């Protein structure tokens, strides 16, 4: 049936009818807010490439967490910046490391907030790579697994609710799962950065986390942005190894991957609306070229529409004010 019997505009004539036929809507329950934790006291350092985002010392984070709770944001994702970096990232798994302290503080002061911890080595290694190197200068995948598992276990011991490995080493989900299970943390879910692409949209994050690689790049572990079949194989492997939630990252340039992952596996699926996606909108708005709120809502709705059950976004606080 075509025009004139069918008039699509009938259902667009006013906001009430538009809201009745709306297919996708955002809820604050969809959001996970990333936080950067640093050593020291009374610190709240702005990140110049990410307006509105800060590095917090654990004491300062306490107030931030209260605000997050008041805004009904259900979950946070923690990244730690250690006091000292070394070649093997030993700051990642210390019982009193920054992330471990932050987890304890949050679970003491706001137990309702879901605490997800990013498990990776790039913030903790002096070379800024997500793994450790063998004497011959190549990345040592299997030796890295050992350290990642120690890091994950230390997060669980501190009280983390969900463990999120973002390093892209082969076999890490299974390795971490086994380590958690052997230590009676069989009930802690793993949110795997399953299809994590090598992306130039991460650069503002590397200012925030002080994690830029000091030589080379991450192409030998993060995925080639041209590949969707490989992304599906990565997700299949992570599910096989025990991932409870799978993630696609970044979100915007990979919405097709997100949709394919959701359609194929029908698993709880997270999308990471990464730093560059955030900063682009902030910059466009600061220039007066874009309406920040409207563009933000359009972008986040597209991520949900493509299949995300959860959205990790630096916009979570801004969204909370609207929803
Ligand atoms: C750590 C990690 C990165 C991000 C999340 N976890 C950086 C990277 O892989 O270089 C990026 C997040 C963002 O850009 O917002 N491996």
CSV table of C-alpha atoms and ligand atoms in Angstrom, one decimal:
chain,number,residue,atom,x,y,z
A,1,UNK,CA,0.0,0.0,0.0
A,2,UNK,CA,1.5,3.3,-1.0
A,3,UNK,CA,0.6,7.0,-1.2
A,4,UNK,CA,-2.0,8.4,-0.8
A,5,UNK,CA,-3.5,5.6,1.4
A,6,UNK,CA,-0.3,5.4,3.4
A,7,UNK,CA,1.0,8.7,4.9
A,8,UNK,CA,4.0,8.2,7.1
A,9,UNK,CA,3.8,11.7,8.4
A,10,UNK,CA,0.5,10.9,10.3
A,11,UNK,CA,2.6,9.4,13.1
A,12,UNK,CA,4.9,12.4,13.2
A,13,UNK,CA,2.5,15.2,13.7
A,14,UNK,CA,3.2,16.0,17.4
A,15,UNK,CA,5.5,15.0,20.2
A,16,UNK,CA,3.0,12.8,22.0
A,17,UNK,CA,2.4,10.6,19.0
A,18,UNK,CA,6.1,10.6,18.1
A,19,UNK,CA,6.9,9.4,21.6
A,20,UNK,CA,4.3,6.7,21.3
A,21,UNK,CA,5.9,5.2,18.3
A,22,UNK,CA,9.5,5.8,19.3
A,23,UNK,CA,11.5,2.5,19.0
A,24,UNK,CA,14.6,3.4,21.0
A,25,UNK,CA,14.9,5.3,24.2
A,26,UNK,CA,17.8,5.9,26.6
A,27,UNK,CA,17.6,5.2,30.3
A,28,UNK,CA,20.1,6.2,32.9
A,29,UNK,CA,20.3,2.5,33.7
A,30,UNK,CA,22.1,2.0,30.3
A,31,UNK,CA,25.1,4.0,31.4
A,32,UNK,CA,28.5,3.3,32.9
A,33,UNK,CA,30.7,6.2,33.8
A,34,UNK,CA,34.5,5.9,33.4
A,35,UNK,CA,36.7,7.4,36.2
A,36,UNK,CA,40.4,8.0,36.4
A,37,UNK,CA,42.0,7.5,39.8
A,38,UNK,CA,45.4,9.0,40.8
A,39,UNK,CA,47.7,8.9,43.9
A,40,UNK,CA,47.8,11.7,46.3
A,41,UNK,CA,45.4,13.8,48.3
A,42,UNK,CA,42.9,16.4,47.5
A,43,UNK,CA,43.5,16.1,43.7
A,44,UNK,CA,41.0,16.8,41.0
A,45,UNK,CA,43.0,17.5,37.8
A,46,UNK,CA,41.1,18.5,34.7
A,47,UNK,CA,42.0,16.7,31.4
A,48,UNK,CA,42.5,19.4,28.8
A,49,UNK,CA,41.5,17.2,25.9
A,50,UNK,CA,38.4,16.0,27.7
A,51,UNK,CA,36.5,19.0,29.1
A,52,UNK,CA,34.4,18.0,32.1
A,53,UNK,CA,36.6,14.9,32.8
A,54,UNK,CA,39.1,14.8,35.7
A,55,UNK,CA,41.6,12.6,37.4
A,56,UNK,CA,40.6,12.1,41.1
A,57,UNK,CA,42.6,11.1,44.1
A,58,UNK,CA,40.7,8.6,46.2
A,59,UNK,CA,39.6,11.1,48.9
A,60,UNK,CA,38.3,13.5,46.2
A,61,UNK,CA,36.6,10.6,44.4
A,62,UNK,CA,34.4,10.1,47.4
A,63,UNK,CA,32.4,13.3,46.7
A,64,UNK,CA,32.2,12.5,43.0
A,65,UNK,CA,30.8,9.1,43.8
A,66,UNK,CA,28.1,10.6,46.0
A,67,UNK,CA,27.1,12.8,43.1
A,68,UNK,CA,27.1,9.9,40.7
A,69,UNK,CA,24.8,8.0,43.1
A,70,UNK,CA,22.5,11.0,43.4
A,71,UNK,CA,22.3,11.2,39.6
A,72,UNK,CA,21.2,7.5,39.5
A,73,UNK,CA,24.1,6.4,37.4
A,74,UNK,CA,24.2,2.7,38.2
A,75,UNK,CA,27.9,1.8,37.4
A,76,UNK,CA,31.4,3.2,37.1
A,77,UNK,CA,34.5,1.9,35.3
A,78,UNK,CA,37.7,2.5,37.0
A,79,UNK,CA,41.1,3.3,35.5
A,80,UNK,CA,44.2,3.7,37.7
A,81,UNK,CA,47.3,5.8,37.2
A,82,UNK,CA,50.0,4.4,39.4
A,83,UNK,CA,52.7,6.4,41.3
A,84,UNK,CA,55.5,4.5,39.6
A,85,UNK,CA,55.6,2.7,36.3
A,86,UNK,CA,57.9,-0.2,35.4
A,87,UNK,CA,58.5,-2.6,32.5
A,88,UNK,CA,56.2,-5.2,33.9
A,89,UNK,CA,53.4,-3.0,35.2
A,90,UNK,CA,53.8,-4.2,38.8
A,91,UNK,CA,51.6,-1.3,40.1
A,92,UNK,CA,48.6,-3.0,38.5
A,93,UNK,CA,48.2,-5.7,41.1
A,94,UNK,CA,49.3,-4.2,44.4
A,95,UNK,CA,46.7,-4.7,47.2
A,96,UNK,CA,47.0,-1.0,48.1
A,97,UNK,CA,47.2,0.3,44.5
A,98,UNK,CA,45.1,3.2,43.5
A,99,UNK,CA,42.3,1.2,41.9
A,100,UNK,CA,42.2,-1.2,44.7
A,101,UNK,CA,41.9,1.7,47.2
A,102,UNK,CA,39.2,3.3,45.1
A,103,UNK,CA,37.2,0.1,44.9
A,104,UNK,CA,37.3,-0.3,48.6
A,105,UNK,CA,36.3,3.3,49.2
A,106,UNK,CA,33.3,3.1,46.8
A,107,UNK,CA,32.1,-0.2,48.1
A,108,UNK,CA,32.3,1.2,51.7
A,109,UNK,CA,30.6,4.6,51.0
A,110,UNK,CA,28.2,3.7,48.1
A,111,UNK,CA,27.7,-0.1,48.0
A,112,UNK,CA,24.8,0.2,45.5
A,113,UNK,CA,27.2,1.5,42.8
A,114,UNK,CA,28.4,-1.3,40.5
A,115,UNK,CA,32.2,-1.1,40.4
A,116,UNK,CA,33.7,-2.3,37.1
A,117,UNK,CA,37.5,-2.3,36.9
A,118,UNK,CA,39.5,-2.0,33.7
A,119,UNK,CA,42.2,-4.7,33.6
A,120,UNK,CA,45.1,-3.8,31.4
A,121,UNK,CA,48.8,-2.9,31.8
A,122,UNK,CA,49.2,0.2,29.6
A,123,UNK,CA,48.7,2.6,32.5
A,124,UNK,CA,51.2,0.7,34.6
A,125,UNK,CA,54.1,0.0,32.2
A,126,UNK,CA,56.8,2.5,31.6
A,127,UNK,CA,56.7,1.6,27.8
A,128,UNK,CA,52.9,2.2,27.7
A,129,UNK,CA,52.1,-1.1,26.1
A,130,UNK,CA,49.3,-3.4,27.2
A,131,UNK,CA,51.6,-6.3,27.8
A,132,UNK,CA,55.1,-7.2,28.8
A,133,UNK,CA,58.0,-7.8,26.4
A,134,UNK,CA,60.2,-10.9,25.9
A,135,UNK,CA,64.0,-10.4,25.8
A,136,UNK,CA,63.9,-10.4,21.9
A,137,UNK,CA,61.7,-7.3,21.9
A,138,UNK,CA,58.4,-9.0,21.0
A,139,UNK,CA,55.3,-8.7,23.1
A,140,UNK,CA,55.0,-11.8,25.4
A,141,UNK,CA,51.4,-12.8,25.2
A,142,UNK,CA,51.5,-15.7,27.7
A,143,UNK,CA,53.7,-14.0,30.3
A,144,UNK,CA,51.2,-11.0,30.2
A,145,UNK,CA,48.3,-13.4,31.0
A,146,UNK,CA,49.9,-14.1,34.4
A,147,UNK,CA,50.1,-10.5,35.3
A,148,UNK,CA,46.6,-9.7,34.1
A,149,UNK,CA,45.2,-12.5,36.2
A,150,UNK,CA,47.0,-11.2,39.3
A,151,UNK,CA,45.6,-7.7,38.5
A,152,UNK,CA,42.1,-9.1,38.1
A,153,UNK,CA,42.4,-11.1,41.3
A,154,UNK,CA,43.6,-8.0,43.2
A,155,UNK,CA,40.5,-6.1,42.0
A,156,UNK,CA,38.2,-8.9,43.0
A,157,UNK,CA,39.9,-9.0,46.5
A,158,UNK,CA,39.3,-5.3,46.8
A,159,UNK,CA,35.6,-5.8,46.2
A,160,UNK,CA,35.1,-5.1,42.4
A,161,UNK,CA,31.8,-6.2,41.1
A,162,UNK,CA,32.8,-6.8,37.5
A,163,UNK,CA,36.2,-7.4,35.9
A,164,UNK,CA,36.8,-5.8,32.4
A,165,UNK,CA,40.0,-6.9,30.6
A,166,UNK,CA,40.9,-4.4,27.8
A,167,UNK,CA,44.4,-5.6,26.8
A,168,UNK,CA,43.5,-7.8,23.8
A,169,UNK,CA,46.0,-10.5,24.6
A,170,UNK,CA,44.9,-14.0,23.3
A,171,UNK,CA,43.4,-16.2,25.9
A,172,UNK,CA,43.1,-13.6,28.7
A,173,UNK,CA,39.4,-14.1,29.4
A,174,UNK,CA,39.8,-17.8,30.0
A,175,UNK,CA,43.0,-17.3,32.0
A,176,UNK,CA,41.3,-14.6,34.2
A,177,UNK,CA,38.1,-16.7,34.6
A,178,UNK,CA,40.1,-19.7,35.8
A,179,UNK,CA,42.1,-17.6,38.3
A,180,UNK,CA,39.0,-16.0,39.7
A,181,UNK,CA,37.3,-19.4,40.0
A,182,UNK,CA,40.2,-20.9,41.8
A,183,UNK,CA,40.1,-18.1,44.3
A,184,UNK,CA,36.4,-18.4,45.0
A,185,UNK,CA,35.4,-15.5,42.9
A,186,UNK,CA,33.3,-17.7,40.6
A,187,UNK,CA,30.4,-15.3,40.9
A,188,UNK,CA,32.2,-12.2,39.6
A,189,UNK,CA,31.2,-11.5,35.9
A,190,UNK,CA,33.7,-10.7,33.2
A,191,UNK,CA,33.0,-7.9,30.8
A,192,UNK,CA,35.4,-8.5,27.9
A,193,UNK,CA,36.6,-5.8,25.6
A,194,UNK,CA,36.0,-8.5,23.0
A,195,UNK,CA,36.1,-6.5,19.7
A,196,UNK,CA,38.5,-3.7,20.6
A,197,UNK,CA,39.9,-2.0,17.5
A,198,UNK,CA,43.1,-0.1,17.0
A,199,UNK,CA,41.7,3.4,16.9
A,200,UNK,CA,42.9,7.0,16.7
A,201,UNK,CA,39.8,7.9,18.8
A,202,UNK,CA,41.6,6.9,22.0
A,203,UNK,CA,44.1,9.7,22.1
A,204,UNK,CA,42.4,12.0,24.7
A,205,UNK,CA,42.1,8.9,27.0
A,206,UNK,CA,45.9,8.5,26.8
A,207,UNK,CA,46.2,12.1,28.3
A,208,UNK,CA,43.8,11.1,31.0
A,209,UNK,CA,45.4,7.8,31.8
A,210,UNK,CA,49.0,8.7,30.9
A,211,UNK,CA,49.2,5.6,28.8
A,212,UNK,CA,50.5,6.5,25.4
A,213,UNK,CA,52.8,3.8,24.0
A,214,UNK,CA,56.4,5.2,24.2
A,215,UNK,CA,57.4,3.4,21.0
A,216,UNK,CA,55.6,1.6,18.2
A,217,UNK,CA,51.8,1.1,18.2
A,218,UNK,CA,49.2,-1.3,19.4
A,219,UNK,CA,48.5,-2.9,16.0
A,220,UNK,CA,49.9,-6.3,17.0
A,221,UNK,CA,47.1,-6.7,19.6
A,222,UNK,CA,44.2,-4.4,18.9
A,223,UNK,CA,42.1,-5.2,15.8
A,224,UNK,CA,42.3,-3.8,12.3
A,225,UNK,CA,39.4,-1.4,11.9
A,226,UNK,CA,38.7,-2.9,8.5
A,227,UNK,CA,37.7,-6.4,9.9
A,228,UNK,CA,34.2,-7.4,10.9
A,229,UNK,CA,34.5,-11.2,10.5
A,230,UNK,CA,37.6,-11.2,12.7
A,231,UNK,CA,35.6,-9.1,15.3
A,232,UNK,CA,32.9,-11.8,15.4
A,233,UNK,CA,35.6,-14.5,15.9
A,234,UNK,CA,37.1,-12.5,18.8
A,235,UNK,CA,33.7,-12.2,20.4
A,236,UNK,CA,33.0,-16.0,19.9
A,237,UNK,CA,36.3,-16.8,21.5
A,238,UNK,CA,35.7,-14.5,24.5
A,239,UNK,CA,32.3,-16.1,25.0
A,240,UNK,CA,33.8,-19.6,24.8
A,241,UNK,CA,36.4,-18.5,27.4
A,242,UNK,CA,33.7,-17.4,29.8
A,243,UNK,CA,32.9,-13.7,29.1
A,244,UNK,CA,29.5,-12.7,30.6
A,245,UNK,CA,29.3,-9.4,28.8
A,246,UNK,CA,31.0,-8.6,25.5
A,247,UNK,CA,32.1,-5.2,24.3
A,248,UNK,CA,32.6,-3.4,21.1
A,249,UNK,CA,35.0,-0.4,21.2
A,250,UNK,CA,35.0,2.3,19.9
A,251,UNK,CA,31.3,2.7,19.2
A,252,UNK,CA,30.6,5.2,16.5
A,253,UNK,CA,32.9,4.1,13.7
A,254,UNK,CA,31.9,0.5,14.6
A,255,UNK,CA,28.1,0.5,14.8
A,256,UNK,CA,27.9,-2.2,12.2
A,257,UNK,CA,30.1,-4.4,14.3
A,258,UNK,CA,28.0,-3.7,17.3
A,259,UNK,CA,24.8,-4.6,15.5
A,260,UNK,CA,26.4,-7.8,14.0
A,261,UNK,CA,27.6,-8.9,17.5
A,262,UNK,CA,24.2,-8.3,19.1
A,263,UNK,CA,22.4,-10.1,16.2
A,264,UNK,CA,24.8,-13.1,16.1
A,265,UNK,CA,25.3,-13.8,19.8
A,266,UNK,CA,22.4,-12.1,21.5
A,267,UNK,CA,24.7,-11.7,24.6
A,268,UNK,CA,24.6,-8.7,27.0
A,269,UNK,CA,26.5,-6.3,24.9
A,270,UNK,CA,28.4,-3.1,25.9
A,271,UNK,CA,29.6,-0.3,23.6
A,272,UNK,CA,32.4,2.1,24.6
A,273,UNK,CA,31.6,5.6,23.5
A,274,UNK,CA,35.4,6.5,23.7
A,275,UNK,CA,37.3,9.6,24.6
A,276,UNK,CA,37.7,10.9,21.0
A,277,UNK,CA,34.0,10.5,20.4
A,278,UNK,CA,33.3,12.6,23.5
A,279,UNK,CA,36.0,15.3,22.8
A,280,UNK,CA,34.8,15.8,19.2
A,281,UNK,CA,31.4,16.8,20.3
A,282,UNK,CA,32.7,19.0,23.2
A,283,UNK,CA,35.0,20.7,20.7
A,284,UNK,CA,32.3,21.2,18.1
A,285,UNK,CA,30.1,22.7,20.7
A,286,UNK,CA,32.8,24.9,22.1
A,287,UNK,CA,33.3,26.3,18.6
A,288,UNK,CA,29.6,27.1,18.4
A,289,UNK,CA,29.2,24.7,15.5
A,290,UNK,CA,27.1,21.9,17.2
A,291,UNK,CA,24.3,21.8,19.7
A,292,UNK,CA,26.1,19.7,22.3
A,293,UNK,CA,23.0,18.2,24.0
A,294,UNK,CA,21.2,17.4,20.8
A,295,UNK,CA,24.2,15.8,19.1
A,296,UNK,CA,25.1,13.9,22.3
A,297,UNK,CA,21.5,12.4,22.5
A,298,UNK,CA,21.5,11.6,18.8
A,299,UNK,CA,24.8,9.8,19.0
A,300,UNK,CA,23.9,7.8,22.2
A,301,UNK,CA,20.6,6.8,20.8
A,302,UNK,CA,22.3,5.5,17.7
A,303,UNK,CA,24.6,3.3,19.9
A,304,UNK,CA,21.5,1.9,21.7
A,305,UNK,CA,19.6,1.4,18.5
A,306,UNK,CA,22.6,-0.5,17.0
A,307,UNK,CA,22.3,-3.0,19.8
A,308,UNK,CA,24.1,-1.8,23.0
A,309,UNK,CA,22.6,-2.9,26.2
A,310,UNK,CA,25.1,-0.8,28.1
A,311,UNK,CA,27.0,2.3,27.1
A,312,UNK,CA,30.2,3.3,28.7
A,313,UNK,CA,30.4,7.1,28.2
A,314,UNK,CA,32.0,10.2,29.6
A,315,UNK,CA,28.6,11.8,28.8
A,316,UNK,CA,26.9,9.8,31.5
A,317,UNK,CA,26.7,12.7,33.9
A,318,UNK,CA,25.5,15.1,31.2
A,319,UNK,CA,22.8,12.5,30.1
A,320,UNK,CA,21.7,12.0,33.7
A,321,UNK,CA,20.8,15.7,33.8
A,322,UNK,CA,18.5,15.3,30.8
A,323,UNK,CA,16.9,11.9,31.5
B,1,LIG,C1,43.4,0.5,28.0
B,1,LIG,C2,42.2,1.2,27.5
B,1,LIG,C3,42.2,2.2,26.5
B,1,LIG,C4,40.9,2.7,26.5
B,1,LIG,C5,40.2,1.9,27.5
B,1,LIG,N1,41.0,1.0,28.0
B,1,LIG,C6,43.2,2.8,25.7
B,1,LIG,C7,43.9,2.1,24.7
B,1,LIG,O1,43.7,1.0,24.4
B,1,LIG,O2,44.8,2.8,24.2
B,1,LIG,C8,40.4,3.8,25.7
B,1,LIG,C9,39.2,4.5,26.2
B,1,LIG,C10,38.8,5.8,25.5
B,1,LIG,O3,39.4,6.2,24.6
B,1,LIG,O4,37.9,6.4,26.1
B,1,LIG,N2,43.9,-0.5,27.2
